[in-house]
């Protein structure tokens, strides 16, 4: 019997997932949690085998919870189930220790197979996520950030607006915007928050 914990901040999603597993003789939903912190606590108490984890939740996000679970309970496997498949979502989750990564539009049969595969220790990736990871592997290594781009990224990480960053570096706001576009491209992200997160992940920020 596979003991499953559902971690998602939307009650309707949790109800739908529970219903999908109810008829399965080898899968038992032993509990639910509304955020990563609750998920960690309940995973330990309920002695679960698999945690079905959303990524973007209040109090504690999925990636942080995955990393904490891998450290405290390495025997528990985590399967991400989310609506997001961007580089800034997929790669951190896999690196944090997720056994698999599925999207919420996956058919029920695919979800059931994924849970069983994860329980057996097999990695599971939705086709779009697998394609994205292949693209990462095949993509040439991006150029390193220039000293100026690192300065801009550090200011953004400190909460500076484009205008404030421009004033501190004695350049125009247009130049700041251009530097940010180059930073996004090199880091493979689409916005300021993701750039800062990727900067910390790569050790570009301290």
GROMACS .gro file of C-alpha atoms in nm:
model
  206
    1UNK     CA    1   0.000   0.000   0.000
    2UNK     CA    2   0.140   0.339  -0.104
    3UNK     CA    3   0.077   0.598   0.168
    4UNK     CA    4   0.020   0.936   0.002
    5UNK     CA    5   0.009   1.290   0.139
    6UNK     CA    6  -0.143   1.571  -0.073
    7UNK     CA    7   0.009   1.917  -0.020
    8UNK     CA    8  -0.173   2.200  -0.200
    9UNK     CA    9  -0.315   2.531  -0.081
   10UNK     CA   10  -0.640   2.491  -0.275
   11UNK     CA   11  -0.904   2.273  -0.102
   12UNK     CA   12  -1.082   2.203  -0.431
   13UNK     CA   13  -0.761   2.069  -0.583
   14UNK     CA   14  -0.699   1.849  -0.278
   15UNK     CA   15  -1.056   1.715  -0.294
   16UNK     CA   16  -1.020   1.636  -0.664
   17UNK     CA   17  -0.691   1.456  -0.612
   18UNK     CA   18  -0.825   1.255  -0.319
   19UNK     CA   19  -1.121   1.148  -0.533
   20UNK     CA   20  -0.884   1.036  -0.810
   21UNK     CA   21  -0.704   0.799  -0.573
   22UNK     CA   22  -1.002   0.667  -0.374
   23UNK     CA   23  -1.077   0.378  -0.609
   24UNK     CA   24  -0.717   0.258  -0.626
   25UNK     CA   25  -0.655  -0.052  -0.410
   26UNK     CA   26  -0.280   0.012  -0.375
   27UNK     CA   27  -0.286   0.388  -0.296
   28UNK     CA   28  -0.415   0.533   0.029
   29UNK     CA   29  -0.440   0.911   0.088
   30UNK     CA   30  -0.343   0.934   0.454
   31UNK     CA   31  -0.364   1.312   0.483
   32UNK     CA   32  -0.361   1.662   0.336
   33UNK     CA   33  -0.174   1.984   0.401
   34UNK     CA   34  -0.227   2.342   0.282
   35UNK     CA   35   0.138   2.454   0.269
   36UNK     CA   36   0.492   2.323   0.279
   37UNK     CA   37   0.534   2.363   0.653
   38UNK     CA   38   0.222   2.159   0.727
   39UNK     CA   39   0.335   1.908   0.468
   40UNK     CA   40   0.667   1.847   0.643
   41UNK     CA   41   0.499   1.806   0.982
   42UNK     CA   42   0.231   1.567   0.856
   43UNK     CA   43   0.467   1.364   0.639
   44UNK     CA   44   0.667   1.272   0.950
   45UNK     CA   45   0.367   1.197   1.172
   46UNK     CA   46   0.172   0.999   0.910
   47UNK     CA   47   0.472   0.794   0.790
   48UNK     CA   48   0.401   0.859   0.423
   49UNK     CA   49   0.575   0.708   0.124
   50UNK     CA   50   0.495   0.978  -0.132
   51UNK     CA   51   0.424   1.349  -0.097
   52UNK     CA   52   0.231   1.503  -0.386
   53UNK     CA   53   0.361   1.862  -0.364
   54UNK     CA   54   0.243   2.188  -0.516
   55UNK     CA   55   0.513   2.456  -0.559
   56UNK     CA   56   0.363   2.797  -0.493
   57UNK     CA   57   0.199   2.805  -0.151
   58UNK     CA   58   0.180   3.044   0.146
   59UNK     CA   59   0.407   3.014   0.454
   60UNK     CA   60   0.646   2.770   0.287
   61UNK     CA   61   0.682   2.700  -0.084
   62UNK     CA   62   0.718   2.355  -0.233
   63UNK     CA   63   1.088   2.373  -0.320
   64UNK     CA   64   1.181   2.468   0.037
   65UNK     CA   65   0.964   2.185   0.170
   66UNK     CA   66   1.115   1.934  -0.074
   67UNK     CA   67   1.465   2.030   0.035
   68UNK     CA   68   1.373   2.003   0.403
   69UNK     CA   69   1.207   1.664   0.357
   70UNK     CA   70   1.506   1.526   0.170
   71UNK     CA   71   1.725   1.631   0.462
   72UNK     CA   72   1.501   1.511   0.746
   73UNK     CA   73   1.326   1.214   0.583
   74UNK     CA   74   1.530   1.091   0.284
   75UNK     CA   75   1.310   0.785   0.250
   76UNK     CA   76   1.004   0.993   0.159
   77UNK     CA   77   0.975   1.062  -0.212
   78UNK     CA   78   0.826   1.387  -0.341
   79UNK     CA   79   0.632   1.422  -0.663
   80UNK     CA   80   0.568   1.778  -0.778
   81UNK     CA   81   0.222   1.852  -0.917
   82UNK     CA   82   0.188   2.212  -1.030
   83UNK     CA   83   0.067   2.440  -1.308
   84UNK     CA   84   0.414   2.592  -1.363
   85UNK     CA   85   0.676   2.448  -1.598
   86UNK     CA   86   0.922   2.735  -1.643
   87UNK     CA   87   1.297   2.693  -1.590
   88UNK     CA   88   1.277   2.889  -1.266
   89UNK     CA   89   1.025   2.634  -1.131
   90UNK     CA   90   1.142   2.301  -1.274
   91UNK     CA   91   1.517   2.316  -1.213
   92UNK     CA   92   1.507   2.425  -0.845
   93UNK     CA   93   1.249   2.153  -0.767
   94UNK     CA   94   1.457   1.879  -0.929
   95UNK     CA   95   1.774   2.005  -0.765
   96UNK     CA   96   1.596   2.017  -0.427
   97UNK     CA   97   1.531   1.644  -0.455
   98UNK     CA   98   1.194   1.593  -0.624
   99UNK     CA   99   1.152   1.241  -0.763
  100UNK     CA  100   0.922   1.367  -1.035
  101UNK     CA  101   0.750   1.668  -1.186
  102UNK     CA  102   0.400   1.666  -1.332
  103UNK     CA  103   0.158   1.936  -1.444
  104UNK     CA  104  -0.195   1.964  -1.312
  105UNK     CA  105  -0.344   1.913  -1.657
  106UNK     CA  106  -0.206   1.558  -1.663
  107UNK     CA  107  -0.470   1.284  -1.717
  108UNK     CA  108  -0.565   1.082  -1.410
  109UNK     CA  109  -0.408   0.766  -1.553
  110UNK     CA  110  -0.077   0.947  -1.595
  111UNK     CA  111  -0.094   1.073  -1.238
  112UNK     CA  112  -0.162   0.724  -1.104
  113UNK     CA  113   0.128   0.578  -1.301
  114UNK     CA  114   0.352   0.858  -1.176
  115UNK     CA  115   0.271   0.791  -0.810
  116UNK     CA  116   0.340   0.419  -0.852
  117UNK     CA  117   0.663   0.487  -1.039
  118UNK     CA  118   0.778   0.738  -0.777
  119UNK     CA  119   0.704   0.485  -0.501
  120UNK     CA  120   0.929   0.241  -0.687
  121UNK     CA  121   1.205   0.502  -0.696
  122UNK     CA  122   1.171   0.577  -1.066
  123UNK     CA  123   1.202   0.939  -1.186
  124UNK     CA  124   0.885   1.079  -1.344
  125UNK     CA  125   0.864   1.383  -1.572
  126UNK     CA  126   0.577   1.522  -1.777
  127UNK     CA  127   0.664   1.542  -2.150
  128UNK     CA  128   0.687   1.922  -2.149
  129UNK     CA  129   0.917   1.921  -1.846
  130UNK     CA  130   1.136   1.649  -1.995
  131UNK     CA  131   1.164   1.853  -2.314
  132UNK     CA  132   1.259   2.162  -2.117
  133UNK     CA  133   1.533   1.977  -1.929
  134UNK     CA  134   1.667   1.835  -2.255
  135UNK     CA  135   1.677   2.188  -2.391
  136UNK     CA  136   1.879   2.296  -2.088
  137UNK     CA  137   2.131   2.018  -2.146
  138UNK     CA  138   2.165   2.092  -2.517
  139UNK     CA  139   2.174   2.469  -2.481
  140UNK     CA  140   2.521   2.624  -2.494
  141UNK     CA  141   2.646   2.752  -2.159
  142UNK     CA  142   2.530   3.110  -2.121
  143UNK     CA  143   2.787   3.383  -2.102
  144UNK     CA  144   2.889   3.494  -1.757
  145UNK     CA  145   2.744   3.816  -1.619
  146UNK     CA  146   2.962   4.122  -1.664
  147UNK     CA  147   3.076   4.326  -1.364
  148UNK     CA  148   2.811   4.588  -1.443
  149UNK     CA  149   2.538   4.325  -1.470
  150UNK     CA  150   2.645   4.182  -1.136
  151UNK     CA  151   2.620   4.531  -0.985
  152UNK     CA  152   2.271   4.575  -1.126
  153UNK     CA  153   2.163   4.231  -1.003
  154UNK     CA  154   2.296   4.306  -0.653
  155UNK     CA  155   2.104   4.634  -0.640
  156UNK     CA  156   1.786   4.463  -0.756
  157UNK     CA  157   1.837   4.198  -0.486
  158UNK     CA  158   1.858   4.480  -0.231
  159UNK     CA  159   1.520   4.606  -0.350
  160UNK     CA  160   1.635   4.899  -0.562
  161UNK     CA  161   1.401   5.022  -0.835
  162UNK     CA  162   1.533   5.091  -1.183
  163UNK     CA  163   1.553   5.460  -1.100
  164UNK     CA  164   1.739   5.399  -0.775
  165UNK     CA  165   1.982   5.159  -0.939
  166UNK     CA  166   2.047   5.407  -1.219
  167UNK     CA  167   2.120   5.683  -0.967
  168UNK     CA  168   2.362   5.468  -0.770
  169UNK     CA  169   2.551   5.358  -1.080
  170UNK     CA  170   2.535   5.700  -1.250
  171UNK     CA  171   2.375   5.560  -1.563
  172UNK     CA  172   2.033   5.600  -1.725
  173UNK     CA  173   1.721   5.400  -1.645
  174UNK     CA  174   1.725   5.279  -2.005
  175UNK     CA  175   2.070   5.131  -1.944
  176UNK     CA  176   1.943   4.954  -1.632
  177UNK     CA  177   1.657   4.804  -1.833
  178UNK     CA  178   1.903   4.686  -2.099
  179UNK     CA  179   2.128   4.528  -1.837
  180UNK     CA  180   1.829   4.353  -1.682
  181UNK     CA  181   1.726   4.207  -2.018
  182UNK     CA  182   2.079   4.071  -2.063
  183UNK     CA  183   2.072   3.930  -1.709
  184UNK     CA  184   1.736   3.758  -1.772
  185UNK     CA  185   1.868   3.604  -2.093
  186UNK     CA  186   2.190   3.477  -1.937
  187UNK     CA  187   2.018   3.333  -1.632
  188UNK     CA  188   1.726   3.187  -1.826
  189UNK     CA  189   1.459   3.373  -1.630
  190UNK     CA  190   1.176   3.614  -1.710
  191UNK     CA  191   1.151   3.860  -1.424
  192UNK     CA  192   1.336   4.037  -1.143
  193UNK     CA  193   1.234   3.797  -0.867
  194UNK     CA  194   1.343   3.492  -1.065
  195UNK     CA  195   1.673   3.663  -1.154
  196UNK     CA  196   1.747   3.728  -0.788
  197UNK     CA  197   1.655   3.371  -0.693
  198UNK     CA  198   1.876   3.232  -0.968
  199UNK     CA  199   2.154   3.469  -0.867
  200UNK     CA  200   2.153   3.328  -0.514
  201UNK     CA  201   2.128   2.971  -0.642
  202UNK     CA  202   2.436   3.018  -0.861
  203UNK     CA  203   2.632   3.195  -0.593
  204UNK     CA  204   2.635   3.527  -0.778
  205UNK     CA  205   2.478   3.699  -0.478
  206UNK     CA  206   2.573   3.665  -0.115
   0.00000   0.00000   0.00000
